Structures are given as C-alpha cells and as structure tokens.
Amino acid sequence: MTKPLNVLKCVGPKLVPFFKTVAIYFVLYGSSESTSILFCIAKCLPVISLVFFVLLHGMSLNEYYRYSRLILTGLFFSVLGDVFLVWKKSYMNFECGLLMFAVAQVNYARAFGFWPFNPYAGGVFVGLGLLVYSYLSPGLHGMMEILAPMYLGLICIMGWRAVARVQFFDDLWTWTKLCGCAGAICFMISDLLIAVDKFVVDVPFSHQLIMVSYYAAQLLISLSVVDSQVEDIIRLQTKHDNPDVIDNAKRHVKSLSHHLNKENVKYQLEHLSTTVDNVKENLSHRVDYVKENLSHRVDSVKENLSHRVDSVKENLSHGVDCVKENLSHRVDYVKENLSQGVDTVKDRIGHLSDQITVSNVKGQLGQLGGHISNHFAGQKRD
C-alpha cells in the first residue's frame, strides 16, 4: 500500500500547476461567475492541469494503463462540460454540459470497476438517489425530466463503485482508493448543490461551494491514478491465470518498482539538496546573529566603560572640590584662631603695659638693689 506521505512527496510538485490555477480562478472569479472567454479559460485550467498530472504518471494503450486512460477520458469530458456550463443560460448548453459530465461519470465508474460488487453500498446509493430525485422533481421540466434522473443514476453508480472498491472491512483499502472514494463523494455534493440551486432554491455562496467541492473532487479522483498500474496488474492476474500474463505482469511490476526507485532517489537527492541549502541558510543566519550580538555587546561594553570613566571623573572632580572646600574652611579657621590669639596677646600686652609704670619700675629697681647689697654684705662677713 502506498503510504500517504510517499504519495505527497512524489506527487506534490506535479500538483503545483493545479493549485496555482485554482488560486488564479478564485482570485479572478471567486465572488461570481461570468460568461467571458477569460472566465472559461480560468475555469478549465485546473482540470486541464490534472490531465497533465495523469499523463505524467504514465500512459499507454496496453491493459496496465486502463484505469489511467478512463480517468483521463473523464477529465477530458469534464473540461467539455465546464465549457458548456460557462454559457449555461444559452439554448441547450446546460443540457449539453450535463451530457458531457454524464460521459465523465460513466468513465469514472468504469475505472473504479464492478468488483467487489458490495450490494449494501449500492442499496444505500439507490436510496440516496431516490431521495434526491423526489426533492428535485417538482422543479424539473421539459428535457430535464429525462436528463436529470439519468445523470442522477449515473453519478450514484459512480459513487457506489468508488465506495465499494475501498474495502474497509477486509483491510484491502489503499490511500489512492480512499482518494477516489472521497473524490466521488465531493463530486456528488458539487452536483447536488448545482441541482438544488438551479431547480429548487437559491443556495447561499453557491458559486464558491460548488467550485471548491468540484475542484476537490477532480483532484482526489486524479490522485487515485498514482498506483493504479499495480491494481491493474493484480486484476489481470486474477482474470487471466496463465504464465504469459503473469510473466508480463512481473516484468511490468519490476519496471514500475525501478521507476519508483528512481523517483525516490531523485526525491531524496532533491530533499538532500534542500536540506543542505536550509543548513547553509541557518548557519548564515546564526553567524549574522552572533556577529550582531557581539557588536551589540562590544557597543554595550564601550558604553559602560564610558559611563564608568565619566563617573570616576565626576567623582574625582567632586572629591577635589570637597578637599579644596575643606582646606579653605580650615585655613579660614586657622586664620580666625590666629587673629583671635594675636588680639588676645595684644590685649594682655596692653594690660601689662598699663600696669607697668615708672614709679613701679623705680621701686622694683630699688628693691632689687637692696637685695643685691644685702647679698654682698653677707658674703663679706663670711
């Protein structure tokens, strides 16, 4: 069974044109339809891109590509149906478009095959078809009374066969079969919206809902061709149990496996190249990030050093000013103290000078002379 991740890796690049054309369509005509040639081209381009997608997965006239051929034919008639429905208000264009899509449903149903039969799923789709027809029948008139139930029967058969081939309960389902089943259901939803909007009641956002479900249906049905060759080989082995067919099938499986291996190697190389480019880009971003961080840090360090130098200068200047101010205060204090001391000495000298008079000096000198005379007289007696 093809894994969904492998399917995505292998088919993803091939679906780029489809997604681009769908985006272009909704950008140009996402709000309403038109009847211009440009609208017709924009509407058909997504399905045409799916035609090329199917062709890229191989195409041949042998029995191994029966499924791909039928899906391709269904896509081709779907494009024709889209062209007619662009001018659906013109005479018989809607009916012609319905016939083109009926042929597409026949090809899709044939591609899905009638084995396993699964009558229970068939009964469910018969009931759904009758229920939808009873709902639409009051609005059907003229040729649509014949074409509508015919188309309803064909699309129900297509949906039945898409669901029946999945085989959930037997563990025989594959992701590509599941895509075909989901595509058939989306196709039924899209056509049901068209019918209700045209014959019963206006559906809000009908244009957007119809086109989204329609493109999703065609995409999913186209994806179911990815491993369809293997399914055809198994079918042929079951149908023709003879050595020639088996040998041819084995050779074809071998060539398919070789092709898939080359595709895988090519994808791995592309993935490796992309990884290397991503690593280079990440390294470049990291180097730039480191450089930027280093530059910021260097600038931050410079700024911090500058602030610190300015702070030191400011502190030194402030300290010098404080020292000068203290010295000035102390000098003034010393001067003031010296001035006060000098004044005190002057006062004392003045006071002493007031006390010392000439008479006092004479008396003192007389007393001093008497003491000296007495001293010398005492020495003579001795």
Short mmCIF file of C-alpha atoms in Angstrom, two decimals:
data_model
loop_
_atom_site.label_atom_id
_atom_site.label_comp_id
_atom_site.label_asym_id
_atom_site.label_seq_id
_atom_site.Cartn_x
_atom_site.Cartn_y
_atom_site.Cartn_z
CA MET A 1 0.00 0.00 0.00
CA THR A 2 1.34 3.39 -0.95
CA LYS A 3 1.77 5.50 2.16
CA PRO A 4 0.17 8.96 2.11
CA LEU A 5 3.48 10.63 2.94
CA ASN A 6 5.17 8.95 -0.02
CA VAL A 7 2.25 9.94 -2.22
CA LEU A 8 2.60 13.54 -1.09
CA LYS A 9 6.36 13.55 -1.68
CA CYS A 10 6.07 12.08 -5.16
CA VAL A 11 3.03 13.89 -6.48
CA GLY A 12 3.27 17.19 -4.60
CA PRO A 13 5.48 19.00 -7.14
CA LYS A 14 3.30 17.76 -10.00
CA LEU A 15 0.22 19.32 -8.41
CA VAL A 16 1.69 22.82 -8.19
CA PRO A 17 0.08 23.92 -11.52
CA PHE A 18 -3.32 22.74 -10.28
CA PHE A 19 -3.15 24.72 -7.05
CA LYS A 20 -1.84 27.79 -8.86
CA THR A 21 -4.63 27.72 -11.43
CA VAL A 22 -7.25 27.18 -8.72
CA ALA A 23 -5.86 30.18 -6.85
CA ILE A 24 -5.97 32.28 -10.02
CA TYR A 25 -9.58 31.26 -10.65
CA PHE A 26 -10.76 32.21 -7.16
CA VAL A 27 -8.80 35.46 -7.22
CA LEU A 28 -10.39 36.50 -10.51
CA TYR A 29 -13.85 34.96 -10.17
CA GLY A 30 -14.20 33.94 -6.55
CA SER A 31 -17.26 36.06 -5.94
CA SER A 32 -19.36 35.38 -9.05
CA GLU A 33 -19.42 33.67 -12.42
CA SER A 34 -19.02 35.27 -15.83
CA THR A 35 -19.72 34.42 -19.46
CA SER A 36 -16.42 35.62 -20.90
CA ILE A 37 -13.71 33.66 -22.66
CA LEU A 38 -11.28 34.54 -19.87
CA PHE A 39 -13.66 33.03 -17.31
CA CYS A 40 -13.95 29.88 -19.41
CA ILE A 41 -10.16 29.54 -19.59
CA ALA A 42 -9.70 30.21 -15.88
CA LYS A 43 -12.39 27.66 -15.01
CA CYS A 44 -10.98 24.91 -17.23
CA LEU A 45 -7.27 25.36 -16.44
CA PRO A 46 -7.30 23.46 -13.10
CA VAL A 47 -8.86 20.37 -14.69
CA ILE A 48 -6.51 20.67 -17.68
CA SER A 49 -3.57 20.71 -15.26
CA LEU A 50 -4.94 17.47 -13.78
CA VAL A 51 -4.99 15.99 -17.28
CA PHE A 52 -1.24 16.62 -17.49
CA PHE A 53 -0.85 15.24 -13.97
CA VAL A 54 -2.40 11.94 -15.08
CA LEU A 55 -0.24 11.88 -18.20
CA LEU A 56 2.91 12.40 -16.11
CA HIS A 57 2.14 9.19 -14.24
CA GLY A 58 2.39 7.20 -17.42
CA MET A 59 0.06 6.47 -20.29
CA SER A 60 -0.11 3.60 -22.73
CA LEU A 61 -2.63 1.65 -24.76
CA ASN A 62 -1.92 -1.65 -23.00
CA GLU A 63 -4.15 -3.05 -20.30
CA TYR A 64 -1.90 -1.92 -17.47
CA TYR A 65 -2.96 1.69 -18.01
CA ARG A 66 -6.68 1.06 -18.39
CA TYR A 67 -7.51 2.90 -15.16
CA SER A 68 -5.41 5.94 -16.11
CA ARG A 69 -6.97 6.09 -19.58
CA LEU A 70 -10.51 6.06 -18.19
CA ILE A 71 -9.74 8.76 -15.62
CA LEU A 72 -8.08 10.82 -18.35
CA THR A 73 -11.16 10.45 -20.54
CA GLY A 74 -13.38 11.50 -17.65
CA LEU A 75 -11.27 14.61 -17.10
CA PHE A 76 -11.43 15.45 -20.80
CA PHE A 77 -15.23 15.29 -20.88
CA SER A 78 -15.34 17.27 -17.64
CA VAL A 79 -13.46 20.07 -19.37
CA LEU A 80 -16.01 19.99 -22.20
CA GLY A 81 -18.82 20.08 -19.65
CA ASP A 82 -17.23 23.11 -17.97
CA VAL A 83 -17.10 24.91 -21.31
CA PHE A 84 -20.81 24.33 -21.95
CA LEU A 85 -21.76 25.38 -18.41
CA VAL A 86 -19.97 28.72 -18.77
CA TRP A 87 -22.76 29.73 -21.14
CA LYS A 88 -25.42 27.56 -19.46
CA LYS A 89 -28.16 30.16 -19.99
CA SER A 90 -27.87 29.79 -23.74
CA TYR A 91 -30.13 27.33 -25.53
CA MET A 92 -29.32 23.66 -24.73
CA ASN A 93 -25.90 24.49 -23.27
CA PHE A 94 -26.82 23.29 -19.80
CA GLU A 95 -28.19 20.06 -21.23
CA CYS A 96 -25.06 19.54 -23.34
CA GLY A 97 -22.88 20.19 -20.31
CA LEU A 98 -24.92 17.66 -18.35
CA LEU A 99 -24.37 15.07 -21.09
CA MET A 100 -20.61 15.71 -21.08
CA PHE A 101 -20.47 15.18 -17.34
CA ALA A 102 -22.63 12.06 -17.74
CA VAL A 103 -19.98 10.62 -20.06
CA ALA A 104 -17.34 11.57 -17.48
CA GLN A 105 -19.28 9.72 -14.76
CA VAL A 106 -19.50 6.64 -16.96
CA ASN A 107 -15.73 6.64 -17.45
CA TYR A 108 -15.09 7.18 -13.74
CA ALA A 109 -17.45 4.32 -12.85
CA ARG A 110 -15.74 2.03 -15.39
CA ALA A 111 -12.35 2.98 -13.96
CA PHE A 112 -13.47 2.11 -10.44
CA GLY A 113 -14.69 -1.24 -11.73
CA PHE A 114 -17.51 -3.53 -10.62
CA TRP A 115 -15.55 -5.75 -8.29
CA PRO A 116 -16.13 -6.16 -5.40
CA PHE A 117 -19.83 -5.75 -6.03
CA ASN A 118 -20.90 -4.69 -2.49
CA PRO A 119 -24.71 -4.62 -2.89
CA TYR A 120 -25.18 -2.98 0.50
CA ALA A 121 -23.37 0.17 -0.62
CA GLY A 122 -25.38 0.01 -3.85
CA GLY A 123 -28.62 -0.08 -1.87
CA VAL A 124 -27.56 2.97 0.12
CA PHE A 125 -26.84 4.94 -3.05
CA VAL A 126 -30.14 3.85 -4.61
CA GLY A 127 -31.93 5.20 -1.57
CA LEU A 128 -29.99 8.46 -1.71
CA GLY A 129 -30.72 8.81 -5.43
CA LEU A 130 -34.46 8.31 -4.93
CA LEU A 131 -34.49 10.77 -2.04
CA VAL A 132 -32.68 13.45 -4.08
CA TYR A 133 -34.91 12.86 -7.10
CA SER A 134 -38.06 13.23 -5.02
CA TYR A 135 -36.68 16.53 -3.72
CA LEU A 136 -35.73 17.85 -7.17
CA SER A 137 -38.63 16.52 -9.26
CA PRO A 138 -41.06 19.44 -8.65
CA GLY A 139 -38.58 21.81 -10.31
CA LEU A 140 -37.78 19.63 -13.34
CA HIS A 141 -39.41 20.50 -16.64
CA GLY A 142 -39.04 19.56 -20.28
CA MET A 143 -35.94 17.63 -21.26
CA MET A 144 -34.59 17.84 -17.71
CA GLU A 145 -37.30 15.41 -16.62
CA ILE A 146 -35.33 12.78 -18.56
CA LEU A 147 -31.75 14.03 -18.30
CA ALA A 148 -31.77 14.77 -14.56
CA PRO A 149 -32.78 11.27 -13.36
CA MET A 150 -30.43 9.73 -15.93
CA TYR A 151 -27.50 11.78 -14.69
CA LEU A 152 -28.52 11.18 -11.08
CA GLY A 153 -28.45 7.44 -11.68
CA LEU A 154 -25.02 7.60 -13.33
CA ILE A 155 -23.42 9.67 -10.60
CA CYS A 156 -24.91 7.40 -7.93
CA ILE A 157 -23.42 4.39 -9.73
CA MET A 158 -20.06 6.17 -9.88
CA GLY A 159 -20.23 6.95 -6.16
CA TRP A 160 -21.28 3.38 -5.36
CA ARG A 161 -18.34 1.90 -7.27
CA ALA A 162 -15.88 4.34 -5.69
CA VAL A 163 -17.05 3.39 -2.20
CA ALA A 164 -17.25 -0.34 -2.95
CA ARG A 165 -13.63 -0.63 -4.10
CA VAL A 166 -12.23 0.78 -0.85
CA GLN A 167 -12.99 -2.41 1.16
CA PHE A 168 -12.52 -1.02 4.64
CA PHE A 169 -13.61 -4.16 6.47
CA ASP A 170 -11.33 -6.51 4.53
CA ASP A 171 -8.23 -4.37 5.16
CA LEU A 172 -7.68 -4.10 1.40
CA TRP A 173 -8.01 -0.36 1.12
CA THR A 174 -5.26 1.95 -0.08
CA TRP A 175 -4.84 5.68 0.20
CA THR A 176 -5.34 6.11 -3.53
CA LYS A 177 -8.61 4.16 -3.39
CA LEU A 178 -9.65 6.34 -0.49
CA CYS A 179 -8.86 9.42 -2.60
CA GLY A 180 -11.10 8.10 -5.37
CA CYS A 181 -13.89 7.47 -2.88
CA ALA A 182 -13.61 10.95 -1.36
CA GLY A 183 -13.46 12.48 -4.84
CA ALA A 184 -16.67 10.72 -5.89
CA ILE A 185 -18.47 11.96 -2.78
CA CYS A 186 -17.24 15.52 -3.40
CA PHE A 187 -18.46 15.26 -6.99
CA MET A 188 -21.91 14.23 -5.79
CA ILE A 189 -22.00 17.13 -3.33
CA SER A 190 -20.99 19.60 -6.04
CA ASP A 191 -23.65 18.37 -8.48
CA LEU A 192 -26.28 18.28 -5.74
CA LEU A 193 -25.56 21.94 -4.96
CA ILE A 194 -25.89 22.81 -8.65
CA ALA A 195 -29.23 21.00 -8.90
CA VAL A 196 -30.69 22.49 -5.73
CA ASP A 197 -29.56 25.99 -6.68
CA LYS A 198 -30.99 25.69 -10.20
CA PHE A 199 -34.22 23.75 -9.66
CA VAL A 200 -35.29 24.25 -6.04
CA VAL A 201 -33.95 27.20 -4.07
CA ASP A 202 -31.04 29.63 -4.15
CA VAL A 203 -28.12 28.29 -2.12
CA PRO A 204 -26.05 30.89 -0.22
CA PHE A 205 -22.48 31.08 -1.51
CA SER A 206 -23.42 28.51 -4.13
CA HIS A 207 -20.68 29.54 -6.57
CA GLN A 208 -17.90 29.14 -4.02
CA LEU A 209 -19.25 25.90 -2.55
CA ILE A 210 -19.83 24.32 -5.95
CA MET A 211 -16.39 25.15 -7.33
CA VAL A 212 -14.48 24.18 -4.17
CA SER A 213 -16.20 20.78 -3.99
CA TYR A 214 -15.84 20.29 -7.77
CA TYR A 215 -12.11 21.01 -7.87
CA ALA A 216 -11.58 18.87 -4.76
CA ALA A 217 -13.45 16.01 -6.46
CA GLN A 218 -11.38 16.16 -9.64
CA LEU A 219 -8.15 16.42 -7.65
CA LEU A 220 -8.92 13.41 -5.46
CA ILE A 221 -10.07 11.28 -8.39
CA SER A 222 -6.89 12.21 -10.28
CA LEU A 223 -4.76 11.23 -7.29
CA SER A 224 -6.18 7.72 -7.47
CA VAL A 225 -4.08 7.01 -10.59
CA VAL A 226 -0.80 7.07 -8.64
CA ASP A 227 -0.55 3.30 -8.12
CA SER A 228 -3.32 2.27 -10.49
CA GLN A 229 -0.93 0.22 -12.66
CA VAL A 230 -0.33 -2.17 -9.76
CA GLU A 231 -4.08 -2.58 -9.30
CA ASP A 232 -4.50 -3.34 -13.00
CA ILE A 233 -1.74 -5.94 -12.82
CA ILE A 234 -3.44 -7.67 -9.90
CA ARG A 235 -6.76 -7.54 -11.73
CA LEU A 236 -5.27 -9.07 -14.85
CA GLN A 237 -3.56 -11.82 -12.87
CA THR A 238 -6.87 -12.71 -11.30
CA LYS A 239 -8.71 -12.58 -14.62
CA HIS A 240 -6.14 -14.43 -16.75
CA ASP A 241 -4.39 -17.12 -14.81
CA ASN A 242 -1.80 -18.08 -17.42
CA PRO A 243 2.02 -17.94 -17.38
CA ASP A 244 2.38 -15.35 -20.14
CA VAL A 245 0.19 -12.81 -18.43
CA ILE A 246 1.87 -13.48 -15.09
CA ASP A 247 5.35 -13.09 -16.61
CA ASN A 248 4.34 -9.87 -18.33
CA ALA A 249 2.86 -8.63 -15.09
CA LYS A 250 6.04 -9.47 -13.19
CA ARG A 251 8.17 -7.65 -15.74
CA HIS A 252 5.88 -4.66 -15.58
CA VAL A 253 5.95 -4.65 -11.78
CA LYS A 254 9.74 -4.80 -11.92
CA SER A 255 9.86 -1.84 -14.30
CA LEU A 256 7.42 0.04 -12.10
CA SER A 257 9.49 -0.65 -9.00
CA HIS A 258 12.60 0.51 -10.86
CA HIS A 259 10.77 3.66 -11.89
CA LEU A 260 9.58 4.24 -8.35
CA ASN A 261 13.09 3.67 -7.02
CA LYS A 262 14.47 6.24 -9.43
CA GLU A 263 11.74 8.63 -8.43
CA ASN A 264 12.52 8.03 -4.78
CA VAL A 265 16.25 8.53 -5.34
CA LYS A 266 15.54 11.70 -7.27
CA TYR A 267 13.30 12.91 -4.49
CA GLN A 268 15.87 12.01 -1.85
CA LEU A 269 18.55 13.94 -3.75
CA GLU A 270 16.28 16.93 -4.09
CA HIS A 271 15.37 16.65 -0.43
CA LEU A 272 19.06 16.40 0.50
CA SER A 273 19.87 19.44 -1.63
CA THR A 274 17.05 21.34 0.01
CA THR A 275 18.28 20.25 3.44
CA VAL A 276 21.83 21.40 2.65
CA ASP A 277 20.52 24.74 1.45
CA ASN A 278 18.47 25.06 4.61
CA VAL A 279 21.50 24.22 6.76
CA LYS A 280 23.58 26.81 4.92
CA GLU A 281 20.88 29.38 5.34
CA ASN A 282 20.52 28.56 9.03
CA LEU A 283 24.28 28.78 9.55
CA SER A 284 24.37 32.09 7.72
CA HIS A 285 21.55 33.40 9.89
CA ARG A 286 23.29 32.16 13.03
CA VAL A 287 26.63 33.74 12.03
CA ASP A 288 24.86 37.01 11.34
CA TYR A 289 23.07 36.69 14.65
CA VAL A 290 26.34 36.04 16.52
CA LYS A 291 28.02 38.98 14.78
CA GLU A 292 25.13 41.21 15.64
CA ASN A 293 25.16 40.07 19.26
CA LEU A 294 28.93 40.58 19.52
CA SER A 295 28.60 44.02 18.01
CA HIS A 296 25.85 44.88 20.47
CA ARG A 297 27.89 43.54 23.36
CA VAL A 298 31.02 45.46 22.31
CA ASP A 299 28.97 48.61 22.00
CA SER A 300 27.41 47.91 25.38
CA VAL A 301 30.85 47.37 26.98
CA LYS A 302 32.15 50.57 25.41
CA GLU A 303 29.14 52.45 26.63
CA ASN A 304 29.51 51.02 30.14
CA LEU A 305 33.22 51.88 30.23
CA SER A 306 32.48 55.38 29.01
CA HIS A 307 29.83 55.79 31.70
CA ARG A 308 32.22 54.47 34.34
CA VAL A 309 35.07 56.77 33.22
CA ASP A 310 32.69 59.71 33.29
CA SER A 311 31.50 58.62 36.72
CA VAL A 312 35.10 58.32 38.01
CA LYS A 313 35.97 61.73 36.58
CA GLU A 314 32.89 63.22 38.15
CA ASN A 315 33.67 61.58 41.50
CA LEU A 316 37.30 62.77 41.37
CA SER A 317 36.22 66.28 40.47
CA HIS A 318 33.71 66.25 43.27
CA GLY A 319 36.38 64.90 45.69
CA VAL A 320 38.87 67.58 44.68
CA ASP A 321 36.22 70.23 45.16
CA CYS A 322 35.41 68.81 48.59
CA VAL A 323 39.12 68.78 49.56
CA LYS A 324 39.54 72.33 48.36
CA GLU A 325 36.49 73.40 50.26
CA ASN A 326 37.68 71.64 53.44
CA LEU A 327 41.14 73.16 53.13
CA SER A 328 39.62 76.56 52.57
CA HIS A 329 37.45 76.15 55.66
CA ARG A 330 40.43 75.01 57.72
CA VAL A 331 42.64 77.88 56.51
CA ASP A 332 39.90 80.31 57.36
CA TYR A 333 39.52 78.64 60.75
CA VAL A 334 43.30 78.84 61.43
CA LYS A 335 43.36 82.44 60.30
CA GLU A 336 40.47 83.22 62.55
CA ASN A 337 42.14 81.46 65.52
CA LEU A 338 45.46 83.20 64.87
CA SER A 339 43.71 86.52 64.62
CA GLN A 340 41.94 85.86 67.90
CA GLY A 341 45.29 84.78 69.54
CA VAL A 342 47.05 87.87 68.30
CA ASP A 343 44.24 90.02 69.60
CA THR A 344 44.44 88.26 72.97
CA VAL A 345 48.22 88.75 73.16
CA LYS A 346 47.79 92.36 72.22
CA ASP A 347 45.18 92.77 74.92
CA ARG A 348 47.43 91.17 77.52
CA ILE A 349 50.41 93.23 76.46
CA GLY A 350 48.26 96.31 76.63
CA HIS A 351 47.05 95.31 80.08
CA LEU A 352 50.60 94.66 81.24
CA SER A 353 51.77 97.91 79.78
CA ASP A 354 49.07 99.66 81.73
CA GLN A 355 50.21 98.03 84.98
CA ILE A 356 53.91 98.77 84.49
CA THR A 357 54.61 102.45 85.39
CA VAL A 358 57.82 104.42 86.02
CA SER A 359 57.32 104.55 89.80
CA ASN A 360 56.74 100.84 89.92
CA VAL A 361 59.86 100.31 87.92
CA LYS A 362 61.87 102.51 90.25
CA GLY A 363 60.50 100.77 93.34
CA GLN A 364 61.28 97.43 91.85
CA LEU A 365 64.77 98.53 90.93
CA GLY A 366 65.29 99.89 94.48
CA GLN A 367 64.18 96.63 95.98
CA LEU A 368 66.42 94.78 93.63
CA GLY A 369 69.36 96.98 94.57
CA GLY A 370 68.68 96.42 98.29
CA HIS A 371 68.64 92.71 97.82
CA ILE A 372 71.90 92.83 95.94
CA SER A 373 73.58 94.97 98.67
CA ASN A 374 72.44 92.66 101.39
CA HIS A 375 73.73 89.73 99.47
CA PHE A 376 77.21 91.18 99.04
CA ALA A 377 77.37 92.30 102.71
CA GLY A 378 76.64 88.82 103.87
CA GLN A 379 79.42 87.44 101.76
CA LYS A 380 81.96 89.92 103.29
CA ARG A 381 81.17 88.86 106.83
CA ASP A 382 81.80 85.34 105.96
#
